[in-house]
Amino acid sequence: MSNLIDIQSQIEKLQKQANEIKAKDFSATVKEILSKMQAFGITVKDLQAPKAGKSGKPGRPAKAKAAATKAPKGARKPSAPVAPKFRGPNGETWSGRGLTPKWLSSLVAQGQSKESFAVKPE
């Protein structure tokens, strides 16, 4: 059990180090991007995605998309959202489908049971 606690404390230390490195790299990256934007005369408006219906190339009309009236064979119908089966301490939710989210797996690793976060049926 003490081995698990040691590993978790190491994880916390490494995550703090990673966040510090990320913060340093973030500011350096922003400076680099700003200098390249100034060098090439790029504005924030240039970076925004073109509006729907425009090709983004001047002088050329946008290509018309073929209207699909039928769904291809074997296509699934969209399903309704699944109700959450687990709720975390900070309001996070999980439907119980797919991979276990990080917030739940970390709480289980700390010794709490998965069932303690189960949502009670109404």
Coordinates of N, CA, C and O in Angstrom, one line a residue:
M1 N 0.8 -1.2 0.0 CA 0.0 0.0 0.0 C 0.9 1.3 0.0 O 0.5 2.2 -0.6
S2 N 2.0 1.2 0.7 CA 2.8 2.4 0.8 C 3.5 2.6 -0.6 O 3.8 3.8 -0.9
N3 N 3.7 1.6 -1.4 CA 4.2 1.7 -2.7 C 3.3 2.5 -3.6 O 3.7 3.4 -4.3
L4 N 2.0 2.3 -3.5 CA 1.0 3.0 -4.2 C 1.0 4.5 -3.8 O 0.9 5.4 -4.7
I5 N 1.1 4.7 -2.5 CA 1.1 6.1 -2.0 C 2.4 6.8 -2.6 O 2.3 8.0 -3.0
D6 N 3.5 6.1 -2.6 CA 4.7 6.7 -3.1 C 4.6 7.1 -4.6 O 5.0 8.1 -5.0
I7 N 4.0 6.1 -5.3 CA 3.8 6.4 -6.8 C 2.9 7.5 -7.0 O 3.1 8.4 -7.9
Q8 N 1.8 7.6 -6.2 CA 0.9 8.8 -6.4 C 1.5 10.1 -6.0 O 1.3 11.1 -6.7
S9 N 2.4 10.1 -5.0 CA 3.1 11.4 -4.7 C 4.0 11.7 -5.8 O 4.2 12.9 -6.1
Q10 N 4.7 10.7 -6.4 CA 5.6 11.0 -7.5 C 4.8 11.5 -8.7 O 5.3 12.4 -9.4
I11 N 3.6 11.0 -8.9 CA 2.8 11.4 -10.0 C 2.4 12.9 -9.8 O 2.5 13.7 -10.8
E12 N 2.0 13.3 -8.6 CA 1.7 14.7 -8.3 C 2.9 15.6 -8.6 O 2.7 16.7 -9.2
K13 N 4.1 15.2 -8.1 CA 5.3 16.0 -8.3 C 5.5 16.2 -9.8 O 5.8 17.3 -10.3
L14 N 5.4 15.1 -10.6 CA 5.7 15.1 -12.0 C 4.7 16.0 -12.7 O 5.0 16.7 -13.7
Q15 N 3.4 15.9 -12.3 CA 2.4 16.7 -12.9 C 2.6 18.2 -12.6 O 2.4 19.1 -13.5
K16 N 3.1 18.6 -11.5 CA 3.4 19.9 -11.2 C 4.6 20.4 -12.0 O 4.6 21.5 -12.6
Q17 N 5.6 19.5 -12.2 CA 6.7 19.9 -13.1 C 6.3 20.1 -14.5 O 6.7 21.0 -15.2
A18 N 5.4 19.2 -15.0 CA 4.9 19.3 -16.3 C 4.1 20.6 -16.5 O 4.2 21.2 -17.6
N19 N 3.3 21.0 -15.5 CA 2.5 22.2 -15.6 C 3.5 23.4 -15.7 O 3.2 24.4 -16.4
E20 N 4.6 23.4 -14.9 CA 5.5 24.5 -14.9 C 6.2 24.6 -16.3 O 6.3 25.7 -16.8
I21 N 6.6 23.5 -16.8 CA 7.3 23.4 -18.1 C 6.3 23.9 -19.2 O 6.7 24.7 -20.1
K22 N 5.0 23.5 -19.1 CA 4.0 23.9 -20.1 C 3.8 25.4 -20.0 O 3.7 26.0 -21.1
A23 N 3.8 26.0 -18.8 CA 3.6 27.4 -18.7 C 4.7 28.2 -19.3 O 4.5 29.2 -20.0
K24 N 6.0 27.7 -19.1 CA 7.1 28.4 -19.7 C 7.1 28.2 -21.2 O 7.3 29.2 -21.9
D25 N 6.8 27.0 -21.7 CA 6.7 26.8 -23.1 C 5.6 27.6 -23.8 O 5.7 28.1 -24.9
F26 N 4.5 27.8 -23.0 CA 3.3 28.5 -23.5 C 3.7 29.9 -23.9 O 3.4 30.4 -25.0
S27 N 4.3 30.6 -22.9 CA 4.7 32.0 -23.1 C 5.7 32.1 -24.3 O 5.6 33.1 -25.1
A28 N 6.6 31.2 -24.4 CA 7.6 31.3 -25.4 C 6.9 31.0 -26.8 O 7.2 31.7 -27.8
T29 N 6.0 30.1 -26.8 CA 5.3 29.8 -28.1 C 4.4 31.0 -28.5 O 4.4 31.3 -29.7
V30 N 3.8 31.7 -27.6 CA 2.9 32.8 -27.9 C 3.8 33.9 -28.5 O 3.5 34.6 -29.5
K31 N 5.0 34.2 -27.9 CA 5.9 35.2 -28.4 C 6.3 34.8 -29.8 O 6.4 35.7 -30.7
E32 N 6.6 33.6 -30.0 CA 7.1 33.1 -31.4 C 6.0 33.3 -32.4 O 6.2 33.8 -33.5
I33 N 4.7 33.0 -32.0 CA 3.6 33.1 -32.9 C 3.4 34.6 -33.2 O 3.2 35.0 -34.4
L34 N 3.4 35.5 -32.2 CA 3.2 36.9 -32.4 C 4.3 37.5 -33.3 O 4.0 38.3 -34.2
S35 N 5.5 37.1 -33.2 CA 6.6 37.6 -34.0 C 6.4 37.2 -35.5 O 6.6 38.0 -36.4
K36 N 6.0 35.9 -35.7 CA 5.7 35.5 -37.1 C 4.5 36.2 -37.7 O 4.5 36.5 -38.9
M37 N 3.5 36.4 -36.8 CA 2.3 37.2 -37.3 C 2.7 38.6 -37.8 O 2.3 39.0 -38.8
Q38 N 3.6 39.2 -37.0 CA 4.0 40.6 -37.4 C 4.9 40.5 -38.6 O 4.8 41.3 -39.5
A39 N 5.8 39.5 -38.7 CA 6.7 39.4 -39.9 C 5.9 39.2 -41.2 O 6.2 39.7 -42.2
F40 N 4.8 38.4 -41.1 CA 4.0 38.1 -42.3 C 2.8 39.0 -42.5 O 2.0 38.8 -43.4
G41 N 2.5 39.9 -41.5 CA 1.4 40.7 -41.6 C 0.1 40.0 -41.4 O -1.0 40.4 -41.9
I42 N 0.1 38.9 -40.6 CA -1.1 38.2 -40.3 C -1.9 38.8 -39.2 O -1.3 39.2 -38.2
T43 N -3.2 38.9 -39.4 CA -4.1 39.4 -38.3 C -4.9 38.3 -37.7 O -5.0 37.2 -38.3
V44 N -5.6 38.6 -36.6 CA -6.5 37.6 -36.0 C -7.6 37.2 -37.0 O -8.0 36.1 -37.1
K45 N -8.1 38.2 -37.7 CA -9.1 37.9 -38.7 C -8.7 36.9 -39.8 O -9.5 36.1 -40.2
D46 N -7.4 37.0 -40.1 CA -6.9 36.0 -41.1 C -6.9 34.6 -40.5 O -7.0 33.6 -41.3
L47 N -6.8 34.4 -39.2 CA -6.8 33.1 -38.6 C -8.1 32.5 -38.4 O -8.3 31.3 -38.2
Q48 N -9.2 33.3 -38.4 CA -10.5 32.8 -38.2 C -11.0 32.0 -39.4 O -10.6 32.3 -40.6
A49 N -11.7 31.0 -39.2 CA -12.2 30.1 -40.2 C -13.1 30.8 -41.2 O -13.9 31.7 -40.7
P50 N -13.1 30.5 -42.5 CA -14.0 31.2 -43.4 C -15.4 30.7 -43.1 O -15.7 29.6 -42.6
K51 N -16.3 31.6 -43.4 CA -17.7 31.3 -43.2 C -18.2 30.2 -44.1 O -17.7 30.1 -45.2
A52 N -19.3 29.5 -43.7 CA -19.8 28.4 -44.5 C -20.3 29.0 -45.9 O -20.9 30.1 -45.9
G53 N -20.0 28.2 -46.9 CA -20.5 28.7 -48.2 C -19.4 29.4 -49.0 O -19.6 29.7 -50.2
K54 N -18.3 29.7 -48.4 CA -17.2 30.4 -49.1 C -16.1 29.4 -49.3 O -15.8 28.7 -48.4
S55 N -15.5 29.5 -50.5 CA -14.4 28.5 -50.8 C -13.1 29.0 -50.1 O -12.2 28.2 -50.0
G56 N -13.0 30.2 -49.8 CA -11.8 30.7 -49.2 C -10.8 31.2 -50.2 O -9.8 31.8 -49.9
K57 N -11.1 30.9 -51.5 CA -10.2 31.3 -52.6 C -10.9 32.4 -53.4 O -12.0 32.3 -53.8
P58 N -10.2 33.6 -53.5 CA -10.9 34.7 -54.2 C -11.0 34.4 -55.7 O -10.2 33.7 -56.3
G59 N -12.2 34.8 -56.2 CA -12.4 34.6 -57.7 C -13.0 33.3 -58.0 O -13.3 33.0 -59.2
R60 N -13.1 32.3 -57.1 CA -13.7 31.0 -57.5 C -15.0 30.8 -56.7 O -15.0 31.0 -55.4
P61 N -16.0 30.3 -57.3 CA -17.2 30.1 -56.5 C -17.1 28.8 -55.7 O -16.3 27.9 -56.1
A62 N -17.8 28.7 -54.6 CA -17.7 27.6 -53.8 C -18.4 26.4 -54.5 O -19.3 26.5 -55.2
K63 N -17.8 25.2 -54.3 CA -18.4 24.0 -54.9 C -19.7 23.6 -54.2 O -19.8 23.7 -53.0
A64 N -20.6 23.3 -55.1 CA -21.9 22.9 -54.6 C -21.9 21.4 -54.1 O -21.3 20.6 -54.8
K65 N -22.3 21.2 -52.9 CA -22.3 19.9 -52.3 C -23.6 19.1 -52.8 O -24.6 19.7 -52.9
A66 N -23.4 17.9 -53.2 CA -24.5 17.0 -53.6 C -25.4 16.8 -52.5 O -25.0 16.4 -51.4
A67 N -26.7 17.0 -52.7 CA -27.7 16.8 -51.7 C -27.9 15.3 -51.5 O -28.4 14.7 -52.5
A68 N -27.7 14.8 -50.4 CA -27.9 13.3 -50.1 C -29.3 13.2 -49.5 O -29.6 13.7 -48.5
T69 N -30.2 12.5 -50.3 CA -31.6 12.4 -49.8 C -31.7 11.1 -49.0 O -32.6 11.0 -48.2
K70 N -30.9 10.1 -49.3 CA -31.0 8.8 -48.6 C -29.7 8.6 -47.9 O -28.6 8.9 -48.4
A71 N -29.8 8.0 -46.7 CA -28.6 7.6 -46.0 C -28.1 6.3 -46.6 O -28.8 5.5 -47.1
P72 N -26.7 6.2 -46.6 CA -26.2 4.9 -47.2 C -26.6 3.7 -46.4 O -27.0 3.8 -45.3
K73 N -26.6 2.6 -47.1 CA -27.0 1.3 -46.5 C -26.1 1.0 -45.3 O -24.9 1.2 -45.4
G74 N -26.7 0.6 -44.2 CA -25.9 0.2 -43.0 C -25.6 1.4 -42.1 O -24.9 1.2 -41.1
A75 N -26.1 2.6 -42.5 CA -25.8 3.8 -41.7 C -26.7 3.7 -40.4 O -27.8 3.3 -40.5
R76 N -26.1 4.1 -39.3 CA -26.9 4.1 -38.1 C -27.7 5.4 -38.0 O -27.2 6.5 -38.4
K77 N -28.8 5.3 -37.3 CA -29.6 6.5 -37.0 C -29.0 7.1 -35.8 O -28.5 6.4 -34.9
P78 N -29.0 8.4 -35.7 CA -28.5 9.0 -34.5 C -29.3 8.6 -33.2 O -30.5 8.6 -33.3
S79 N -28.6 8.3 -32.2 CA -29.4 7.9 -31.0 C -29.5 9.1 -30.0 O -28.7 10.0 -30.0
A80 N -30.4 8.9 -29.0 CA -30.5 9.9 -28.0 C -29.4 9.9 -27.0 O -28.8 8.8 -26.9
P81 N -29.0 11.0 -26.4 CA -27.9 10.9 -25.4 C -28.3 10.0 -24.3 O -29.4 9.8 -23.9
V82 N -27.2 9.4 -23.7 CA -27.4 8.4 -22.7 C -27.3 9.2 -21.3 O -26.5 10.0 -21.1
A83 N -28.2 8.8 -20.4 CA -28.2 9.4 -19.1 C -27.0 9.1 -18.3 O -26.4 7.9 -18.5
P84 N -26.4 10.0 -17.5 CA -25.2 9.7 -16.8 C -25.5 8.6 -15.7 O -26.5 8.6 -15.1
K85 N -24.5 7.7 -15.5 CA -24.6 6.7 -14.5 C -23.7 7.0 -13.3 O -23.9 6.4 -12.2
F86 N -22.7 7.9 -13.5 CA -21.8 8.2 -12.5 C -21.6 9.7 -12.5 O -21.5 10.3 -13.5
R87 N -21.5 10.3 -11.3 CA -21.3 11.7 -11.1 C -20.1 11.9 -10.1 O -20.1 11.4 -9.1
G88 N -19.2 12.8 -10.5 CA -18.0 13.0 -9.7 C -18.2 14.2 -8.7 O -19.3 14.8 -8.7
P89 N -17.3 14.4 -7.8 CA -17.4 15.4 -6.8 C -17.4 16.8 -7.4 O -18.0 17.7 -6.7
N90 N -16.9 17.0 -8.6 CA -16.9 18.4 -9.2 C -18.0 18.5 -10.3 O -17.9 19.4 -11.1
G91 N -19.0 17.6 -10.3 CA -20.0 17.6 -11.3 C -19.8 16.9 -12.6 O -20.6 16.9 -13.5
E92 N -18.6 16.2 -12.7 CA -18.3 15.5 -13.9 C -19.3 14.3 -14.0 O -19.7 13.8 -13.0
T93 N -19.6 13.9 -15.2 CA -20.5 12.8 -15.4 C -19.9 11.8 -16.4 O -19.1 12.2 -17.2
W94 N -20.4 10.6 -16.3 CA -20.0 9.5 -17.2 C -21.2 8.6 -17.4 O -21.8 8.2 -16.4
S95 N -21.4 8.2 -18.6 CA -22.6 7.3 -18.9 C -22.3 5.9 -18.6 O -23.2 5.1 -18.6
G96 N -21.1 5.5 -18.3 CA -20.7 4.1 -18.1 C -20.3 3.4 -19.4 O -19.9 2.2 -19.3
R97 N -20.3 4.1 -20.5 CA -19.9 3.6 -21.8 C -18.5 4.0 -22.1 O -18.1 5.2 -21.8
G98 N -17.8 3.2 -22.8 CA -16.4 3.6 -23.2 C -15.4 3.5 -22.1 O -15.7 2.8 -21.1
L99 N -14.3 4.1 -22.3 CA -13.2 4.1 -21.3 C -13.6 4.8 -20.0 O -14.3 5.8 -20.1
T100 N -13.1 4.4 -18.9 CA -13.4 5.1 -17.7 C -12.7 6.4 -17.7 O -11.5 6.5 -18.0
P101 N -13.4 7.5 -17.4 CA -12.7 8.8 -17.4 C -11.6 8.9 -16.3 O -11.6 8.2 -15.3
K102 N -10.7 9.9 -16.6 CA -9.6 10.0 -15.7 C -10.0 10.4 -14.3 O -9.4 9.9 -13.3
W103 N -11.0 11.2 -14.2 CA -11.4 11.7 -12.8 C -11.9 10.5 -12.0 O -11.6 10.4 -10.8
L104 N -12.6 9.5 -12.6 CA -13.1 8.4 -11.9 C -12.0 7.4 -11.6 O -11.9 6.8 -10.5
S105 N -11.1 7.1 -12.6 CA -10.0 6.2 -12.4 C -9.1 6.7 -11.3 O -8.5 5.9 -10.5
S106 N -8.8 8.0 -11.2 CA -7.9 8.5 -10.2 C -8.6 8.3 -8.8 O -7.9 8.0 -7.8
L107 N -9.9 8.5 -8.7 CA -10.6 8.4 -7.4 C -10.6 6.9 -7.0 O -10.4 6.6 -5.8
V108 N -10.7 6.0 -7.9 CA -10.7 4.6 -7.6 C -9.3 4.2 -7.2 O -9.1 3.4 -6.2
A109 N -8.3 4.8 -7.8 CA -6.9 4.5 -7.4 C -6.6 5.0 -6.0 O -5.7 4.4 -5.4
Q110 N -7.3 6.0 -5.6 CA -7.1 6.5 -4.2 C -7.8 5.7 -3.2 O -7.8 6.0 -2.0
G111 N -8.6 4.7 -3.6 CA -9.2 3.7 -2.7 C -10.7 3.9 -2.6 O -11.3 3.2 -1.8
Q112 N -11.3 4.8 -3.3 CA -12.8 5.0 -3.3 C -13.4 4.0 -4.2 O -12.8 3.6 -5.2
S113 N -14.6 3.6 -3.9 CA -15.3 2.6 -4.8 C -16.0 3.4 -5.9 O -16.5 4.5 -5.8
K114 N -16.1 2.7 -7.1 CA -16.7 3.2 -8.2 C -18.2 3.4 -8.0 O -18.9 4.4 -8.4
E115 N -18.8 2.5 -7.2 CA -20.2 2.5 -6.9 C -20.6 3.7 -6.0 O -21.8 4.1 -6.0
S116 N -19.7 4.3 -5.3 CA -20.0 5.4 -4.5 C -20.3 6.7 -5.3 O -20.9 7.6 -4.8
F117 N -20.0 6.6 -6.6 CA -20.3 7.8 -7.5 C -21.4 7.5 -8.4 O -21.7 8.3 -9.3
A118 N -22.1 6.4 -8.2 CA -23.2 6.0 -9.0 C -24.4 7.0 -8.8 O -24.7 7.4 -7.7
V119 N -25.1 7.4 -9.9 CA -26.2 8.3 -9.8 C -27.4 7.4 -9.4 O -27.7 6.4 -10.0
K120 N -28.1 7.9 -8.4 CA -29.3 7.2 -8.0 C -30.5 7.4 -9.0 O -30.7 8.6 -9.4
P121 N -31.2 6.4 -9.4 CA -32.3 6.6 -10.3 C -33.4 7.4 -9.6 O -33.7 7.2 -8.5
E122 N -34.0 8.2 -10.5 CA -35.1 9.1 -10.0 C -36.4 8.4 -9.9 O -36.8 7.5 -10.5

